[in-house]
PDB file of C-alpha atoms in Angstrom:
ATOM      1  CA  MET U   1      93.268  89.030 106.743  1.00  0.00           C
ATOM      2  CA  SER U   2      91.931  92.352 105.471  1.00  0.00           C
ATOM      3  CA  VAL U   3      90.585  94.164 102.436  1.00  0.00           C
ATOM      4  CA  CYS U   4      92.642  96.977 100.918  1.00  0.00           C
ATOM      5  CA  VAL U   5      90.678  99.313  98.631  1.00  0.00           C
ATOM      6  CA  LEU U   6      92.361 101.756  96.235  1.00  0.00           C
ATOM      7  CA  GLY U   7      90.091 104.292  94.606  1.00  0.00           C
ATOM      8  CA  GLY U   8      88.117 107.482  94.386  1.00  0.00           C
ATOM      9  CA  VAL U   9      86.886 109.532  97.340  1.00  0.00           C
ATOM     10  CA  ASN U  10      84.206 112.060  96.383  1.00  0.00           C
ATOM     11  CA  LEU U  11      81.489 114.168  97.923  1.00  0.00           C
ATOM     12  CA  ASP U  12      78.287 113.553  95.944  1.00  0.00           C
ATOM     13  CA  TYR U  13      75.550 116.062  95.143  1.00  0.00           C
ATOM     14  CA  VAL U  14      72.342 114.246  94.235  1.00  0.00           C
ATOM     15  CA  ALA U  15      69.436 115.968  92.476  1.00  0.00           C
ATOM     16  CA  GLN U  16      66.080 114.174  92.261  1.00  0.00           C
ATOM     17  CA  VAL U  17      64.101 114.837  89.048  1.00  0.00           C
ATOM     18  CA  ALA U  18      60.960 113.499  87.395  1.00  0.00           C
ATOM     19  CA  ALA U  19      62.872 112.501  84.246  1.00  0.00           C
ATOM     20  CA  LEU U  20      66.533 112.660  83.235  1.00  0.00           C
ATOM     21  CA  PRO U  21      67.292 115.661  81.006  1.00  0.00           C
ATOM     22  CA  ARG U  22      67.977 115.228  77.305  1.00  0.00           C
ATOM     23  CA  PRO U  23      70.980 116.995  75.719  1.00  0.00           C
ATOM     24  CA  GLY U  24      70.379 120.735  75.906  1.00  0.00           C
ATOM     25  CA  GLU U  25      67.355 120.394  78.183  1.00  0.00           C
ATOM     26  CA  THR U  26      66.956 122.035  81.588  1.00  0.00           C
ATOM     27  CA  VAL U  27      64.793 120.290  84.185  1.00  0.00           C
ATOM     28  CA  ALA U  28      63.777 121.310  87.696  1.00  0.00           C
ATOM     29  CA  SER U  29      65.117 119.358  90.661  1.00  0.00           C
ATOM     30  CA  ARG U  30      62.654 118.220  93.305  1.00  0.00           C
ATOM     31  CA  SER U  31      65.389 118.007  95.937  1.00  0.00           C
ATOM     32  CA  LEU U  32      69.140 118.306  96.336  1.00  0.00           C
ATOM     33  CA  ALA U  33      71.150 116.346  98.897  1.00  0.00           C
ATOM     34  CA  GLN U  34      74.810 115.824  99.757  1.00  0.00           C
ATOM     35  CA  PHE U  35      76.179 112.322 100.338  1.00  0.00           C
ATOM     36  CA  PRO U  36      79.606 110.719 100.837  1.00  0.00           C
ATOM     37  CA  GLY U  37      80.696 108.855  97.700  1.00  0.00           C
ATOM     38  CA  GLY U  38      83.422 107.910  95.265  1.00  0.00           C
ATOM     39  CA  LYS U  39      83.920 104.324  94.134  1.00  0.00           C
ATOM     40  CA  GLY U  40      86.829 103.687  96.477  1.00  0.00           C
ATOM     41  CA  ALA U  41      84.975 105.107  99.465  1.00  0.00           C
ATOM     42  CA  ASN U  42      81.747 103.289  98.542  1.00  0.00           C
ATOM     43  CA  GLN U  43      83.462  99.924  98.198  1.00  0.00           C
ATOM     44  CA  ALA U  44      85.452 100.407 101.393  1.00  0.00           C
ATOM     45  CA  VAL U  45      82.348 101.324 103.408  1.00  0.00           C
ATOM     46  CA  ALA U  46      80.412  98.381 101.969  1.00  0.00           C
ATOM     47  CA  ALA U  47      83.146  95.927 102.972  1.00  0.00           C
ATOM     48  CA  ALA U  48      83.568  97.489 106.435  1.00  0.00           C
ATOM     49  CA  ARG U  49      79.855  97.498 107.252  1.00  0.00           C
ATOM     50  CA  LEU U  50      79.752  93.839 106.288  1.00  0.00           C
ATOM     51  CA  GLY U  51      82.430  92.941 108.809  1.00  0.00           C
ATOM     52  CA  ALA U  52      85.737  93.201 106.954  1.00  0.00           C
ATOM     53  CA  GLN U  53      88.826  94.948 108.266  1.00  0.00           C
ATOM     54  CA  VAL U  54      89.290  97.618 105.585  1.00  0.00           C
ATOM     55  CA  ARG U  55      92.095  99.997 104.656  1.00  0.00           C
ATOM     56  CA  LEU U  56      91.427 102.714 102.054  1.00  0.00           C
ATOM     57  CA  LEU U  57      94.101 104.193  99.791  1.00  0.00           C
ATOM     58  CA  GLY U  58      93.287 107.473  98.080  1.00  0.00           C
ATOM     59  CA  ALA U  59      93.395 111.250  98.375  1.00  0.00           C
ATOM     60  CA  VAL U  60      91.273 114.206  99.450  1.00  0.00           C
ATOM     61  CA  GLY U  61      91.910 117.935  99.537  1.00  0.00           C
ATOM     62  CA  HIS U  62      92.531 120.209 102.497  1.00  0.00           C
ATOM     63  CA  ASP U  63      88.952 121.439 102.454  1.00  0.00           C
ATOM     64  CA  ALA U  64      85.588 121.008 104.160  1.00  0.00           C
ATOM     65  CA  ALA U  65      84.615 118.223 101.760  1.00  0.00           C
ATOM     66  CA  GLY U  66      87.741 116.313 102.758  1.00  0.00           C
ATOM     67  CA  ASP U  67      86.813 116.699 106.423  1.00  0.00           C
ATOM     68  CA  VAL U  68      83.318 115.351 105.715  1.00  0.00           C
ATOM     69  CA  MET U  69      84.652 112.341 103.858  1.00  0.00           C
ATOM     70  CA  LEU U  70      87.312 111.399 106.414  1.00  0.00           C
ATOM     71  CA  ASP U  71      84.864 111.752 109.309  1.00  0.00           C
ATOM     72  CA  PHE U  72      82.291 109.588 107.535  1.00  0.00           C
ATOM     73  CA  LEU U  73      84.794 106.895 106.562  1.00  0.00           C
ATOM     74  CA  THR U  74      86.217 106.714 110.064  1.00  0.00           C
ATOM     75  CA  GLY U  75      82.725 106.447 111.503  1.00  0.00           C
ATOM     76  CA  ALA U  76      81.992 103.576 109.109  1.00  0.00           C
ATOM     77  CA  GLY U  77      84.980 101.648 110.448  1.00  0.00           C
ATOM     78  CA  VAL U  78      87.368 102.262 107.535  1.00  0.00           C
ATOM     79  CA  ASP U  79      91.090 102.747 108.242  1.00  0.00           C
ATOM     80  CA  VAL U  80      91.913 106.076 106.530  1.00  0.00           C
ATOM     81  CA  ALA U  81      95.618 106.228 107.416  1.00  0.00           C
ATOM     82  CA  GLY U  82      96.341 105.596 103.720  1.00  0.00           C
ATOM     83  CA  VAL U  83      94.199 108.520 102.517  1.00  0.00           C
ATOM     84  CA  ARG U  84      96.473 111.426 101.639  1.00  0.00           C
ATOM     85  CA  ARG U  85      95.548 115.091 102.006  1.00  0.00           C
ATOM     86  CA  GLY U  86      96.946 117.723  99.680  1.00  0.00           C
ATOM     87  CA  ALA U  87      96.580 121.449  99.071  1.00  0.00           C
ATOM     88  CA  ASP U  88      97.071 121.210  95.298  1.00  0.00           C
ATOM     89  CA  ALA U  89      93.547 120.058  94.438  1.00  0.00           C
ATOM     90  CA  PRO U  90      90.110 119.972  96.058  1.00  0.00           C
ATOM     91  CA  THR U  91      88.385 116.818  97.223  1.00  0.00           C
ATOM     92  CA  GLY U  92      86.729 115.015  94.323  1.00  0.00           C
ATOM     93  CA  GLN U  93      83.072 115.736  93.677  1.00  0.00           C
ATOM     94  CA  ALA U  94      80.298 113.966  91.775  1.00  0.00           C
ATOM     95  CA  PHE U  95      77.127 115.508  90.407  1.00  0.00           C
ATOM     96  CA  ILE U  96      74.339 112.949  90.186  1.00  0.00           C
ATOM     97  CA  THR U  97      70.842 113.234  88.739  1.00  0.00           C
ATOM     98  CA  VAL U  98      68.314 110.530  89.692  1.00  0.00           C
ATOM     99  CA  ASP U  99      64.872 110.093  88.087  1.00  0.00           C
ATOM    100  CA  GLU U 100      61.629 108.547  89.348  1.00  0.00           C
ATOM    101  CA  THR U 101      62.663 105.064  88.166  1.00  0.00           C
ATOM    102  CA  ALA U 102      66.005 105.302  90.050  1.00  0.00           C
ATOM    103  CA  ARG U 103      68.065 105.661  86.861  1.00  0.00           C
ATOM    104  CA  ASN U 104      70.956 108.080  87.164  1.00  0.00           C
ATOM    105  CA  MET U 105      73.398 110.263  85.267  1.00  0.00           C
ATOM    106  CA  ILE U 106      76.748 111.046  86.894  1.00  0.00           C
ATOM    107  CA  VAL U 107      79.505 113.575  86.212  1.00  0.00           C
ATOM    108  CA  VAL U 108      82.680 113.232  88.302  1.00  0.00           C
ATOM    109  CA  ALA U 109      85.324 115.902  88.949  1.00  0.00           C
ATOM    110  CA  ALA U 110      88.350 113.889  90.094  1.00  0.00           C
ATOM    111  CA  GLY U 111      90.108 116.646  92.050  1.00  0.00           C
ATOM    112  CA  ALA U 112      92.641 115.201  94.511  1.00  0.00           C
ATOM    113  CA  ASN U 113      91.952 111.649  93.301  1.00  0.00           C
ATOM    114  CA  ALA U 114      93.963 112.383  90.155  1.00  0.00           C
ATOM    115  CA  LEU U 115      97.062 113.181  92.247  1.00  0.00           C
ATOM    116  CA  TYR U 116      97.298 109.723  93.831  1.00  0.00           C
ATOM    117  CA  GLY U 117      99.829 108.203  91.441  1.00  0.00           C
ATOM    118  CA  ALA U 118     102.636 105.659  91.308  1.00  0.00           C
ATOM    119  CA  ASP U 119     104.739 107.272  94.059  1.00  0.00           C
ATOM    120  CA  ALA U 120     101.848 107.211  96.529  1.00  0.00           C
ATOM    121  CA  ALA U 121     101.020 103.623  95.568  1.00  0.00           C
ATOM    122  CA  ARG U 122     104.630 102.529  96.114  1.00  0.00           C
ATOM    123  CA  ALA U 123     104.542 103.972  99.631  1.00  0.00           C
ATOM    124  CA  ALA U 124     101.132 102.510 100.563  1.00  0.00           C
ATOM    125  CA  ASP U 125     100.841  99.952 103.356  1.00  0.00           C
ATOM    126  CA  LEU U 126      99.666  96.583 101.973  1.00  0.00           C
ATOM    127  CA  ALA U 127     100.563  94.527 105.044  1.00  0.00           C
ATOM    128  CA  GLY U 128      98.060  91.760 105.740  1.00  0.00           C
ATOM    129  CA  ALA U 129      95.879  92.434 102.711  1.00  0.00           C
ATOM    130  CA  GLY U 130      94.079  89.265 101.656  1.00  0.00           C
ATOM    131  CA  VAL U 131      92.078  91.109  98.980  1.00  0.00           C
ATOM    132  CA  ILE U 132      93.129  94.194  97.013  1.00  0.00           C
ATOM    133  CA  LEU U 133      90.167  95.879  95.315  1.00  0.00           C
ATOM    134  CA  THR U 134      90.351  98.806  92.931  1.00  0.00           C
ATOM    135  CA  GLN U 135      88.509 100.486  90.071  1.00  0.00           C
ATOM    136  CA  PHE U 136      89.182 102.963  87.306  1.00  0.00           C
ATOM    137  CA  GLU U 137      88.480 105.972  89.533  1.00  0.00           C
ATOM    138  CA  ALA U 138      92.024 105.287  90.782  1.00  0.00           C
ATOM    139  CA  THR U 139      94.781 106.491  88.470  1.00  0.00           C
ATOM    140  CA  LEU U 140      96.063 103.856  86.066  1.00  0.00           C
ATOM    141  CA  ALA U 141      99.607 104.378  87.366  1.00  0.00           C
ATOM    142  CA  ALA U 142      98.489 103.669  90.929  1.00  0.00           C
ATOM    143  CA  ILE U 143      96.589 100.535  89.902  1.00  0.00           C
ATOM    144  CA  GLU U 144      99.547  99.118  87.993  1.00  0.00           C
ATOM    145  CA  THR U 145     101.951  99.921  90.839  1.00  0.00           C
ATOM    146  CA  ILE U 146      99.745  98.356  93.528  1.00  0.00           C
ATOM    147  CA  PHE U 147      99.056  95.186  91.522  1.00  0.00           C
ATOM    148  CA  THR U 148     102.726  94.625  90.667  1.00  0.00           C
ATOM    149  CA  ARG U 149     104.232  95.288  94.092  1.00  0.00           C
ATOM    150  CA  PRO U 150     105.883  92.226  95.713  1.00  0.00           C
ATOM    151  CA  GLU U 151     103.604  92.679  98.724  1.00  0.00           C
ATOM    152  CA  ALA U 152     100.578  92.020  96.476  1.00  0.00           C
ATOM    153  CA  VAL U 153     101.732  88.492  95.671  1.00  0.00           C
ATOM    154  CA  GLY U 154      99.353  86.081  97.364  1.00  0.00           C
ATOM    155  CA  ALA U 155      96.548  88.618  97.710  1.00  0.00           C
ATOM    156  CA  LEU U 156      93.435  88.302  95.554  1.00  0.00           C
ATOM    157  CA  LYS U 157      93.629  91.246  93.152  1.00  0.00           C
ATOM    158  CA  ILE U 158      90.196  92.454  91.994  1.00  0.00           C
ATOM    159  CA  LEU U 159      89.725  95.104  89.295  1.00  0.00           C
ATOM    160  CA  ASN U 160      86.295  96.658  88.893  1.00  0.00           C
ATOM    161  CA  THR U 161      86.379  98.167  85.404  1.00  0.00           C
ATOM    162  CA  ALA U 162      84.227 101.184  86.260  1.00  0.00           C
ATOM    163  CA  PRO U 163      84.140 103.575  84.600  1.00  0.00           C
ATOM    164  CA  ALA U 164      85.020 101.790  81.330  1.00  0.00           C
ATOM    165  CA  LEU U 165      88.321 103.392  80.309  1.00  0.00           C
ATOM    166  CA  ALA U 166      89.717 102.078  77.043  1.00  0.00           C
ATOM    167  CA  GLU U 167      93.188 103.246  78.072  1.00  0.00           C
ATOM    168  CA  GLY U 168      92.994 100.931  81.093  1.00  0.00           C
ATOM    169  CA  ALA U 169      92.578  97.764  79.006  1.00  0.00           C
ATOM    170  CA  HIS U 170      96.221  96.749  79.471  1.00  0.00           C
ATOM    171  CA  LEU U 171      95.656  96.480  83.235  1.00  0.00           C
ATOM    172  CA  LEU U 172      92.982  93.779  82.968  1.00  0.00           C
ATOM    173  CA  ALA U 173      95.636  91.077  82.689  1.00  0.00           C
ATOM    174  CA  LEU U 174      97.128  92.040  86.079  1.00  0.00           C
ATOM    175  CA  ALA U 175      93.962  91.157  88.027  1.00  0.00           C
ATOM    176  CA  ASP U 176      92.974  87.764  89.410  1.00  0.00           C
ATOM    177  CA  MET U 177      89.326  88.786  89.076  1.00  0.00           C
ATOM    178  CA  LEU U 178      87.508  91.296  86.893  1.00  0.00           C
ATOM    179  CA  ILE U 179      84.104  92.724  87.794  1.00  0.00           C
ATOM    180  CA  LEU U 180      82.243  94.407  84.937  1.00  0.00           C
ATOM    181  CA  ASN U 181      78.695  95.636  84.451  1.00  0.00           C
ATOM    182  CA  GLU U 182      76.862  95.153  81.144  1.00  0.00           C
ATOM    183  CA  THR U 183      78.148  98.390  79.608  1.00  0.00           C
ATOM    184  CA  GLU U 184      81.753  97.712  80.606  1.00  0.00           C
ATOM    185  CA  LEU U 185      81.515  94.107  79.430  1.00  0.00           C
ATOM    186  CA  ALA U 186      80.324  95.257  76.004  1.00  0.00           C
ATOM    187  CA  SER U 187      83.133  97.797  75.822  1.00  0.00           C
ATOM    188  CA  PHE U 188      86.029  95.540  76.798  1.00  0.00           C
ATOM    189  CA  ALA U 189      84.710  92.489  74.921  1.00  0.00           C
ATOM    190  CA  SER U 190      84.213  94.663  71.784  1.00  0.00           C
ATOM    191  CA  LEU U 191      80.499  93.874  71.508  1.00  0.00           C
ATOM    192  CA  ASP U 192      78.141  95.910  69.338  1.00  0.00           C
ATOM    193  CA  ALA U 193      75.630  96.099  72.175  1.00  0.00           C
ATOM    194  CA  GLU U 194      75.231  95.104  75.811  1.00  0.00           C
ATOM    195  CA  PRO U 195      74.656  91.352  76.274  1.00  0.00           C
ATOM    196  CA  ALA U 196      70.948  90.614  75.894  1.00  0.00           C
ATOM    197  CA  ASP U 197      70.775  87.832  78.492  1.00  0.00           C
ATOM    198  CA  PRO U 198      72.947  85.923  80.994  1.00  0.00           C
ATOM    199  CA  GLU U 199      74.077  83.420  78.348  1.00  0.00           C
ATOM    200  CA  ALA U 200      75.391  86.231  76.158  1.00  0.00           C
ATOM    201  CA  ALA U 201      77.124  87.737  79.194  1.00  0.00           C
ATOM    202  CA  ILE U 202      78.758  84.389  79.962  1.00  0.00           C
ATOM    203  CA  ALA U 203      80.060  84.137  76.393  1.00  0.00           C
ATOM    204  CA  ALA U 204      81.450  87.671  76.541  1.00  0.00           C
ATOM    205  CA  ALA U 205      83.068  87.013  79.914  1.00  0.00           C
ATOM    206  CA  ARG U 206      84.745  83.896  78.491  1.00  0.00           C
ATOM    207  CA  SER U 207      86.171  85.955  75.642  1.00  0.00           C
ATOM    208  CA  LEU U 208      87.872  88.251  78.168  1.00  0.00           C
ATOM    209  CA  ALA U 209      89.105  85.683  80.685  1.00  0.00           C
ATOM    210  CA  ARG U 210      92.786  84.836  80.752  1.00  0.00           C
ATOM    211  CA  PRO U 211      94.099  81.532  82.151  1.00  0.00           C
ATOM    212  CA  GLY U 212      93.486  81.412  85.904  1.00  0.00           C
ATOM    213  CA  GLN U 213      91.396  84.571  85.875  1.00  0.00           C
ATOM    214  CA  THR U 214      87.784  84.932  87.064  1.00  0.00           C
ATOM    215  CA  VAL U 215      85.538  87.286  85.094  1.00  0.00           C
ATOM    216  CA  LEU U 216      82.303  88.333  86.806  1.00  0.00           C
ATOM    217  CA  ALA U 217      79.529  90.305  85.116  1.00  0.00           C
ATOM    218  CA  THR U 218      76.873  92.147  87.119  1.00  0.00           C
ATOM    219  CA  LEU U 219      73.556  92.275  85.265  1.00  0.00           C
ATOM    220  CA  GLY U 220      71.437  94.616  87.363  1.00  0.00           C
ATOM    221  CA  ALA U 221      68.021  93.144  88.111  1.00  0.00           C
ATOM    222  CA  ALA U 222      69.072  89.919  86.339  1.00  0.00           C
ATOM    223  CA  GLY U 223      71.714  89.163  88.996  1.00  0.00           C
ATOM    224  CA  ALA U 224      75.291  88.222  88.128  1.00  0.00           C
ATOM    225  CA  VAL U 225      77.295  85.563  86.297  1.00  0.00           C
ATOM    226  CA  ALA U 226      80.951  84.548  86.519  1.00  0.00           C
ATOM    227  CA  VAL U 227      83.322  82.308  84.597  1.00  0.00           C
ATOM    228  CA  ARG U 228      86.478  80.666  85.959  1.00  0.00           C
ATOM    229  CA  GLY U 229      88.126  78.170  83.652  1.00  0.00           C
ATOM    230  CA  ASP U 230      85.416  75.710  82.619  1.00  0.00           C
ATOM    231  CA  GLU U 231      83.194  76.692  85.548  1.00  0.00           C
ATOM    232  CA  VAL U 232      80.165  78.977  85.338  1.00  0.00           C
ATOM    233  CA  PHE U 233      78.466  80.545  88.370  1.00  0.00           C
ATOM    234  CA  ALA U 234      75.219  82.509  88.425  1.00  0.00           C
ATOM    235  CA  VAL U 235      72.951  84.227  90.939  1.00  0.00           C
ATOM    236  CA  ALA U 236      69.467  85.477  90.145  1.00  0.00           C
ATOM    237  CA  GLY U 237      68.415  89.058  90.773  1.00  0.00           C
ATOM    238  CA  LEU U 238      66.398  89.971  93.860  1.00  0.00           C
ATOM    239  CA  ARG U 239      63.326  92.137  93.295  1.00  0.00           C
ATOM    240  CA  GLN U 240      63.384  95.319  95.361  1.00  0.00           C
ATOM    241  CA  ARG U 241      61.657  98.679  95.076  1.00  0.00           C
ATOM    242  CA  ALA U 242      64.566 100.818  93.874  1.00  0.00           C
ATOM    243  CA  VAL U 243      64.902 104.345  95.239  1.00  0.00           C
ATOM    244  CA  ASP U 244      68.434 105.136  94.000  1.00  0.00           C
ATOM    245  CA  THR U 245      70.755 102.734  92.160  1.00  0.00           C
ATOM    246  CA  THR U 246      73.814 104.975  92.674  1.00  0.00           C
ATOM    247  CA  GLY U 247      76.555 102.901  94.276  1.00  0.00           C
ATOM    248  CA  ALA U 248      74.848  99.518  93.823  1.00  0.00           C
ATOM    249  CA  GLY U 249      77.737  98.207  91.746  1.00  0.00           C
ATOM    250  CA  ASP U 250      80.210  99.458  94.338  1.00  0.00           C
ATOM    251  CA  CYS U 251      78.194  97.751  97.054  1.00  0.00           C
ATOM    252  CA  PHE U 252      78.389  94.471  95.134  1.00  0.00           C
ATOM    253  CA  CYS U 253      82.170  94.812  94.755  1.00  0.00           C
ATOM    254  CA  GLY U 254      82.797  95.683  98.398  1.00  0.00           C
ATOM    255  CA  ALA U 255      80.497  92.920  99.634  1.00  0.00           C
ATOM    256  CA  LEU U 256      82.118  90.362  97.332  1.00  0.00           C
ATOM    257  CA  ALA U 257      85.573  91.365  98.574  1.00  0.00           C
ATOM    258  CA  ALA U 258      84.412  91.075 102.198  1.00  0.00           C
ATOM    259  CA  GLY U 259      82.920  87.636 101.577  1.00  0.00           C
ATOM    260  CA  LEU U 260      85.955  86.293  99.751  1.00  0.00           C
ATOM    261  CA  ASP U 261      88.291  87.717 102.402  1.00  0.00           C
ATOM    262  CA  ARG U 262      86.513  85.774 105.118  1.00  0.00           C
ATOM    263  CA  GLY U 263      86.770  82.554 103.128  1.00  0.00           C
ATOM    264  CA  LEU U 264      83.442  82.234 101.317  1.00  0.00           C
ATOM    265  CA  ALA U 265      83.530  80.240  98.080  1.00  0.00           C
ATOM    266  CA  LEU U 266      82.816  82.290  94.960  1.00  0.00           C
ATOM    267  CA  PRO U 267      79.142  81.208  94.560  1.00  0.00           C
ATOM    268  CA  ALA U 268      78.370  82.030  98.206  1.00  0.00           C
ATOM    269  CA  ALA U 269      80.215  85.347  97.983  1.00  0.00           C
ATOM    270  CA  MET U 270      78.270  86.241  94.828  1.00  0.00           C
ATOM    271  CA  ALA U 271      74.938  85.488  96.505  1.00  0.00           C
ATOM    272  CA  PHE U 272      75.959  87.572  99.538  1.00  0.00           C
ATOM    273  CA  ALA U 273      77.078  90.492  97.347  1.00  0.00           C
ATOM    274  CA  ASN U 274      73.929  90.274  95.220  1.00  0.00           C
ATOM    275  CA  ALA U 275      71.752  90.585  98.333  1.00  0.00           C
ATOM    276  CA  ALA U 276      73.841  93.481  99.670  1.00  0.00           C
ATOM    277  CA  ALA U 277      73.430  95.409  96.409  1.00  0.00           C
ATOM    278  CA  ALA U 278      69.683  94.713  96.471  1.00  0.00           C
ATOM    279  CA  VAL U 279      69.427  96.306  99.922  1.00  0.00           C
ATOM    280  CA  SER U 280      71.493  99.314  98.851  1.00  0.00           C
ATOM    281  CA  VAL U 281      69.108 100.385  96.060  1.00  0.00           C
ATOM    282  CA  THR U 282      66.230 100.785  98.517  1.00  0.00           C
ATOM    283  CA  ARG U 283      67.649 104.019  99.957  1.00  0.00           C
ATOM    284  CA  ALA U 284      69.243 107.206  98.700  1.00  0.00           C
ATOM    285  CA  GLY U 285      72.934 107.957  98.407  1.00  0.00           C
ATOM    286  CA  ALA U 286      75.989 105.895  97.573  1.00  0.00           C
ATOM    287  CA  ALA U 287      78.248 105.212 100.574  1.00  0.00           C
ATOM    288  CA  ALA U 288      75.404 106.072 102.948  1.00  0.00           C
ATOM    289  CA  SER U 289      73.215 103.320 101.441  1.00  0.00           C
ATOM    290  CA  MET U 290      75.627 100.477 102.162  1.00  0.00           C
ATOM    291  CA  PRO U 291      73.944  97.819 104.355  1.00  0.00           C
ATOM    292  CA  THR U 292      75.063  95.950 107.438  1.00  0.00           C
ATOM    293  CA  ALA U 293      75.492  92.181 107.507  1.00  0.00           C
ATOM    294  CA  ALA U 294      72.298  91.864 109.569  1.00  0.00           C
ATOM    295  CA  GLU U 295      70.300  93.708 106.903  1.00  0.00           C
ATOM    296  CA  VAL U 296      71.715  91.494 104.162  1.00  0.00           C
ATOM    297  CA  GLU U 297      70.933  88.318 106.049  1.00  0.00           C
ATOM    298  CA  ALA U 298      67.409  89.565 106.784  1.00  0.00           C
ATOM    299  CA  LEU U 299      66.759  90.011 103.050  1.00  0.00           C
ATOM    300  CA  ARG U 300      68.202  86.603 102.242  1.00  0.00           C
ATOM    301  CA  ALA U 301      65.963  85.016 104.878  1.00  0.00           C
ATOM    302  CA  GLU U 302      62.924  86.591 103.196  1.00  0.00           C
ATOM    303  CA  THR U 303      63.750  85.326  99.698  1.00  0.00           C
TER     304      THR U 303
END
């Protein structure tokens, strides 16, 4: 089988600062670096480095940034035949500020990502896909088209609701599995605040779940919880010295998809993905921070 990822492909610019700026405030950057990124690219690289056969669907521009992204993805073992190149928009870019505690602020310019719509999704190759993974950096039209194609029947359809787009709420019902962080869970479950603890997250996940659907909530340092029918699954967080949390959620999603594609049961796949995300926060960058299977297993052996 294989993992098919639909989503954003961006070149990231990461500025390190002592503290995140407040509205209207200017702060000095200690360093500026360029990294491959975009939620689709991040998730695809995570799954590929962890041993999955991965095909990425998306778009880049005919520019130097597009060359950088395609070269990096190919080098990471991702099949980029489904990544379109166009002259009508530049490759997507993200501007990321990271503080001393590894918290971040991100602004994304979609660029070519916004041009990958229903027509491109109808023409995409889904042959052999055991898992189809996407997020809201893909266009809503592309997500709906991919999930409703006849070729998607029988594949596990996973929707990562990042970023939390209210206009994407109608697509939640099309997925076999939802993956949400605390902010997204609060938004889609209409909570007044983020869930205060795993039990509150479980209750919120239950309120979202449709019959036959798995809803998984990532809780940062507190780990992750999931509900499926009457079942509840949980994994505890793994303590790591965080350098940059950018892409940790994408790492979890890609690792979970890779684990499920190779036949792991949900609890085992969650534990594997949780460890992968824990490794990813120990180094800078998004796609570049994605670990190998050996690194994940080394961490699990230590804990």
